Coordinates of C-alpha atoms and ligand atoms in Angstrom, one line a residue:
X1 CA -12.8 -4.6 -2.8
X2 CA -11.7 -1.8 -0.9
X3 CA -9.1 -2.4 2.0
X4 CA -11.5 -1.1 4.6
X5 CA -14.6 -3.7 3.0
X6 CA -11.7 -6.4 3.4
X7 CA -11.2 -5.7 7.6
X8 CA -15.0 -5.9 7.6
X9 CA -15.0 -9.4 5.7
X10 CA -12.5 -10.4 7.7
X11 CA -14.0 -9.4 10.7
X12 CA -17.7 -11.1 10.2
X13 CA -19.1 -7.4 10.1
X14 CA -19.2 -7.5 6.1
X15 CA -21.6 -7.5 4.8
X16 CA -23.9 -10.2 6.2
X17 CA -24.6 -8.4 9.7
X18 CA -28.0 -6.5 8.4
X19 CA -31.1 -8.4 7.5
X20 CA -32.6 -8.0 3.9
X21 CA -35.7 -8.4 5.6
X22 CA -34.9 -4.8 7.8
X23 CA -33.3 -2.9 4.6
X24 CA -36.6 -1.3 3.8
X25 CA -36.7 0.1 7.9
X26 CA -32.8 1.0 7.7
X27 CA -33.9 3.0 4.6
X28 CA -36.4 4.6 6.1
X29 CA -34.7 5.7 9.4
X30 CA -31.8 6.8 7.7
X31 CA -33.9 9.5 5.3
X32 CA -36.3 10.1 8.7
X33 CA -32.6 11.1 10.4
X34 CA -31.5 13.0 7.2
X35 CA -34.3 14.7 7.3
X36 CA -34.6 16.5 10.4
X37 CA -30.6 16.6 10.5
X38 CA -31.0 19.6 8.3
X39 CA -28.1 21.8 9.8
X40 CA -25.4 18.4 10.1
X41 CA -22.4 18.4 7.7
X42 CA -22.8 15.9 4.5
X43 CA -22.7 12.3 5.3
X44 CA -19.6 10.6 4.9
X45 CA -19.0 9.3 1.2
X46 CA -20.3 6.2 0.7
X47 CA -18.2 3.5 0.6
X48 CA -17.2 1.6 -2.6
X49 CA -17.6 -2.3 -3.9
X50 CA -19.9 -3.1 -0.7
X51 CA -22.5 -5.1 -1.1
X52 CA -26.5 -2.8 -1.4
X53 CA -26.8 -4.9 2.0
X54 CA -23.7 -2.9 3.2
X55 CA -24.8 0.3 1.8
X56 CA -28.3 0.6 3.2
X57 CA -26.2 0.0 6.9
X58 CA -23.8 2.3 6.1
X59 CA -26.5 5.4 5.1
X60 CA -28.7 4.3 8.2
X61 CA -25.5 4.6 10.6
X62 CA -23.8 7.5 8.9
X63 CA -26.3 10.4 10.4
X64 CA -25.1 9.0 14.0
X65 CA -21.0 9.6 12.8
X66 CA -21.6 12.7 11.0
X67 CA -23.3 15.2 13.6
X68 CA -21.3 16.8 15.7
X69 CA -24.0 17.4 17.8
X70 CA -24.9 14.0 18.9
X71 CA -24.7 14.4 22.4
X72 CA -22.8 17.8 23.2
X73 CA -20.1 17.7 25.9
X74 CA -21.0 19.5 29.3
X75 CA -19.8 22.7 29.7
X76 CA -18.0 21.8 32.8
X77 CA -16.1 18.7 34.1
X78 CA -18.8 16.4 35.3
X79 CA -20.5 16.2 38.7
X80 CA -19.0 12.6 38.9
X81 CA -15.4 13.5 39.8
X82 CA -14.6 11.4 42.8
X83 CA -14.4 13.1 46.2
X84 CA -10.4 12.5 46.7
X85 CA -8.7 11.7 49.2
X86 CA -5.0 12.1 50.5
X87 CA -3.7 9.6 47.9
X88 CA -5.8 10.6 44.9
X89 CA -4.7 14.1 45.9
X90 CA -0.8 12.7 45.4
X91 CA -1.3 10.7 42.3
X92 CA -3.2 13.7 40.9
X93 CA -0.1 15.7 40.8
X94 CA 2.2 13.2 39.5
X95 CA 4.7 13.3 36.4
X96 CA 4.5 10.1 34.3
X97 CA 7.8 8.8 35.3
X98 CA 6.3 9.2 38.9
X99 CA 2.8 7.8 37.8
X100 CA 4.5 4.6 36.2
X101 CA 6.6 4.4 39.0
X102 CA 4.1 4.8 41.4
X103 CA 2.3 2.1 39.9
X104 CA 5.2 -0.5 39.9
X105 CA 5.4 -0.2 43.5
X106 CA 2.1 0.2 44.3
X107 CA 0.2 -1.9 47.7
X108 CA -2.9 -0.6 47.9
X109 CA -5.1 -3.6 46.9
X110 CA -4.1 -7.4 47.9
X111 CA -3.6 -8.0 43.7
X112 CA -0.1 -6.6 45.2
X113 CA 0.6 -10.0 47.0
X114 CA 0.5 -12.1 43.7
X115 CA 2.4 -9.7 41.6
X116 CA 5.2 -9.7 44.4
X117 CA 5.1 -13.0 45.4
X118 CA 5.4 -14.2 41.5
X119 CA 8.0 -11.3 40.8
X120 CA 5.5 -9.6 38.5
X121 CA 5.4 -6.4 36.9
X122 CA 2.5 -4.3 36.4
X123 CA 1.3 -3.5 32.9
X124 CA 0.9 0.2 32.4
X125 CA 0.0 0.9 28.8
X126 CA 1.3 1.2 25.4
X127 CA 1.3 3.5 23.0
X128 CA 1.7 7.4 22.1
X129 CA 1.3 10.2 24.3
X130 CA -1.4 12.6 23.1
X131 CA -3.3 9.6 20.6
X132 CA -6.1 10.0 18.7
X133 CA -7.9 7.3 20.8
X134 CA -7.4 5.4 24.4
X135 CA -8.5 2.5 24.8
X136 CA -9.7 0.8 28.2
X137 CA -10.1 -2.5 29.3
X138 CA -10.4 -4.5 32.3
X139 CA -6.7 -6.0 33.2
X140 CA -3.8 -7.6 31.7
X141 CA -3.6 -11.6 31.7
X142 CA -0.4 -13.8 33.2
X143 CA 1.0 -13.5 29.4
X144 CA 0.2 -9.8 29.1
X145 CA 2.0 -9.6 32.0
X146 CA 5.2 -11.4 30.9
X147 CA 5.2 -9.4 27.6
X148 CA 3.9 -6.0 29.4
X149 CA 1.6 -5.5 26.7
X150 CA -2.0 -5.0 27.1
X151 CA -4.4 -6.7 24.8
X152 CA -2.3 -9.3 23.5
X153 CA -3.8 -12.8 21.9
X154 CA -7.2 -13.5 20.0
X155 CA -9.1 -10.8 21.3
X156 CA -6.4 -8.0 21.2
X157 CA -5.7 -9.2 17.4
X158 CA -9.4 -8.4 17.2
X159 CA -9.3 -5.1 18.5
X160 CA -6.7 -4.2 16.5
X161 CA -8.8 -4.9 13.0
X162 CA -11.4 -3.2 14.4
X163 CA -9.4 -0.2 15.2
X164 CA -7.6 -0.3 11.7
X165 CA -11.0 -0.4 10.1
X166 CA -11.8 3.1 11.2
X167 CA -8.3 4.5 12.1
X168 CA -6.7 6.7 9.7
X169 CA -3.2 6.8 11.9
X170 CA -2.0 4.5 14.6
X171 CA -2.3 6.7 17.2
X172 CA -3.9 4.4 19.3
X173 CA -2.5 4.0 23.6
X174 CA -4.0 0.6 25.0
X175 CA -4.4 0.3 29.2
X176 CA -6.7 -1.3 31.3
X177 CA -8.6 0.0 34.8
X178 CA -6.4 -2.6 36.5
X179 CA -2.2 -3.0 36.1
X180 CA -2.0 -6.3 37.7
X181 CA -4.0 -9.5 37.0
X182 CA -6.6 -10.9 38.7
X183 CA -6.2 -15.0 40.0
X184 CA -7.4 -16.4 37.3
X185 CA -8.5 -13.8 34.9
X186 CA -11.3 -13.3 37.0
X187 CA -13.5 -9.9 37.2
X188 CA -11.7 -7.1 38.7
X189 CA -13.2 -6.4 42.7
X190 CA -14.7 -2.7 43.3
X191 CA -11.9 -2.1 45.8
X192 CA -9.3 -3.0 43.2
X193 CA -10.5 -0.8 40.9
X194 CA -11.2 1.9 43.2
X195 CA -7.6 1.7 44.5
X196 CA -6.4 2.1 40.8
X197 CA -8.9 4.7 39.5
X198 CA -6.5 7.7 40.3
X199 CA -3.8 5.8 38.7
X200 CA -5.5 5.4 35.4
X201 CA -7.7 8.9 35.7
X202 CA -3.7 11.0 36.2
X203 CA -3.0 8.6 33.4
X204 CA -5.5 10.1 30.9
X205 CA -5.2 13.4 32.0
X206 CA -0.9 12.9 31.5
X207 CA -1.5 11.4 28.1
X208 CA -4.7 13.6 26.2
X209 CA -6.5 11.4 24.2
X210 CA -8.6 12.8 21.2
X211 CA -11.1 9.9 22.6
X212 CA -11.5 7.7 24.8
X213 CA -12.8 3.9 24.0
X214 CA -14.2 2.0 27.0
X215 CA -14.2 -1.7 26.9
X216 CA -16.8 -3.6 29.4
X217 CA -19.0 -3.0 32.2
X218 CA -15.7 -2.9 34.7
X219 CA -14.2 0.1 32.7
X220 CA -16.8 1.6 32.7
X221 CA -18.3 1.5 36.2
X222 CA -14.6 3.4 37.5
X223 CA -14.6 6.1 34.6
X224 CA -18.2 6.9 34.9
X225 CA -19.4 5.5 37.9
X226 CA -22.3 4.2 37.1
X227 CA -24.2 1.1 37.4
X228 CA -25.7 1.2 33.7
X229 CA -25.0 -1.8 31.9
X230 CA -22.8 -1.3 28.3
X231 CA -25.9 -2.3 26.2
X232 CA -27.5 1.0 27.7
X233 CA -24.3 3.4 27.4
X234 CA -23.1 2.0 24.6
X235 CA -26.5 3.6 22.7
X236 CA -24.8 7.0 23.1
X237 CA -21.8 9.5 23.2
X238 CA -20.6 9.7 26.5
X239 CA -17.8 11.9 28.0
X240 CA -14.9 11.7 30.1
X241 CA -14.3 15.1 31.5
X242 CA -15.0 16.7 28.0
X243 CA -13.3 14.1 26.6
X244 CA -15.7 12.0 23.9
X245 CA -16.2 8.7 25.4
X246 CA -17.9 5.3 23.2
X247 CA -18.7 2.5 25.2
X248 CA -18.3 -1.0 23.6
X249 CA -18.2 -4.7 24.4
X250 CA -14.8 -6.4 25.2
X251 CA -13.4 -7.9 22.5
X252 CA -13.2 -11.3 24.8
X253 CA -16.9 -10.8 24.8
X254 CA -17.4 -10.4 20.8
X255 CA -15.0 -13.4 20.2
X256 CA -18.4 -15.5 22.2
X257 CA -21.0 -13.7 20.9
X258 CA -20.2 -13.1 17.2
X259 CA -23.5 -11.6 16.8
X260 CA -22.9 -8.3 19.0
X261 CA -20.4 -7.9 16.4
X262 CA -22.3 -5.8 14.3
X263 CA -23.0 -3.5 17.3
X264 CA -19.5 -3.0 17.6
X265 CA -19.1 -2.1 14.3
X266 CA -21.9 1.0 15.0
X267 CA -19.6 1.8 18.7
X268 CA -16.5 2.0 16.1
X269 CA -18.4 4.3 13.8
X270 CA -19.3 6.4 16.4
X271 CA -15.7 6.4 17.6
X272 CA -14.5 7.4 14.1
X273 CA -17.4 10.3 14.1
X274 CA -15.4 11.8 17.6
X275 CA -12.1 11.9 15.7
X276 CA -13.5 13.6 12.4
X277 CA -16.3 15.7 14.1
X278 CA -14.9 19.6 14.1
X279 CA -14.1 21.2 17.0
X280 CA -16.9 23.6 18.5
Ligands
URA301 N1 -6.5 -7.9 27.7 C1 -6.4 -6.7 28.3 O1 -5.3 -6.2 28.4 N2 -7.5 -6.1 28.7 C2 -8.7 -6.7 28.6 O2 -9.7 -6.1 29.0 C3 -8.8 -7.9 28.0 C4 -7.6 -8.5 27.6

């Protein structure tokens, strides 16, 4: 068995997430897509030693990863740029020594009174500059905290065999809409992560991801301000400022619903597609 076939067994995505009783319907989308998808590049190989199961899946996703022209980027940067103010104006212009120390010290939401008061430090992110794909959760936890590392524990091991399943380098930077926990883990506040936003939008525009993969309803709201729910934006390519966004679940999420599972494994194709698609 392949190495890639072993994430996915390990991972509950291989190769019991498709029906035998939809085969026949996977079939027939995927030569319904094939067909009209007369000008898209050849479909990715098929993978070897999975299961038929795995193989009808794989045909039936692999028009979505191979056309470039999914959903094509704007031409310009999007009408949702925020209206900026003063601050967002001088965090726009920052250096990243600046950014991350800006951060550090930052008071603009009350998530600044625990953090002091507890002798806390924010967590900023982790990872190369320039990688082939950014990741974006929600916040940090009191033990991502301590080790300053985003996405630690059950779910961030998770994330990282999803990521390895489709990743041909590690070139992978991990950060969250929020630096500093919430009490109790709980959801981050629209003035928290409006107070952050600039923080993490100079962040992406310092670092240049290839693409850009957005974790949960929170993440997404601040980078694309919208109300849409993930199982709506999740269906399609999205963009970041012409940078190719795919909306997923948090991994948190998947570890309690291990059936969405398998519609992570279609976000991470679609993520893979991004990094291999040519430029145009
Ligand atoms: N850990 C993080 O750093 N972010 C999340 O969204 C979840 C867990």
């Amino acid at each position: 068995m392949s190495r890639r076939a072993l994430i996915l067994e390990e991972l509950g995505l291989n190769p019991v997430w498709v029906r035998t009783a939809i085969l026949p319907e996977l079939q027939i989308a995927a030569q319904a897509v094939q067909a009209v998808a007369v000008n898209a590049p050849a479909p990715a190989p098929r993978p070897q030693g999975l299961s038929p199961v795995a193989v009808a899946a794989h045909q039936a996703l692999a028009p979505l990863v191979s056309q470039p022209k999914f959903s094509p980027p704007p031409a310009a940067i999007p009408a949702n740029d925020p209206v900026e103010d003063e601050r967002s104006k001088r965090i726009a212009i920052m250096n990243w020594d600046e950014l991350q120390s800006a951060v550090s010290s930052c008071t603009a939401c009350p998530l600044c009174q625990s953090r002091q008061k507890n002798n806390e430090q924010p967590v900023f992110g982790t990872g190369p500059m320039q990688p082939s794909i950014m990741v974006l959760g929600e916040a940090p936890d009191a033990d991502e905290i301590a080790q300053q590392k985003p996405f630690l524990g059950e779910a961030g091991k998770l994330l990282d065999n999803m990521l390895a399943a489709i990743s041909e380098d590690s070139l992978v930077y991990k950060a969250n809409i929020l630096k500093c926990r919430t009490p109790n883990k709980r959801n981050p506040q629209a003035a928290e992560a409006q107070q952050c936003a600039p923080f993490l939008k100079r962040q992406i525009e310092l670092l240049q991801p290839k693409s850009l993969f957005v974790l949960g309803r929170f993440a997404l709201k601040t980078l694309l301000e919208t109300d849409e729910p993930v199982s709506v934006l999740r269906e399609k390519l999205q963009h970041y400022k012409q940078i190719p966004l795919v909306v997923s679940y948090p991994p948190t999420y998947l570890l309690r619903n291990l059936p969405d599972k398998s519609k992570a494994w279609q976000d991470l194709l679609r993520l893979k597609g991004t990094l291999t698609a040519p430029l145009v």
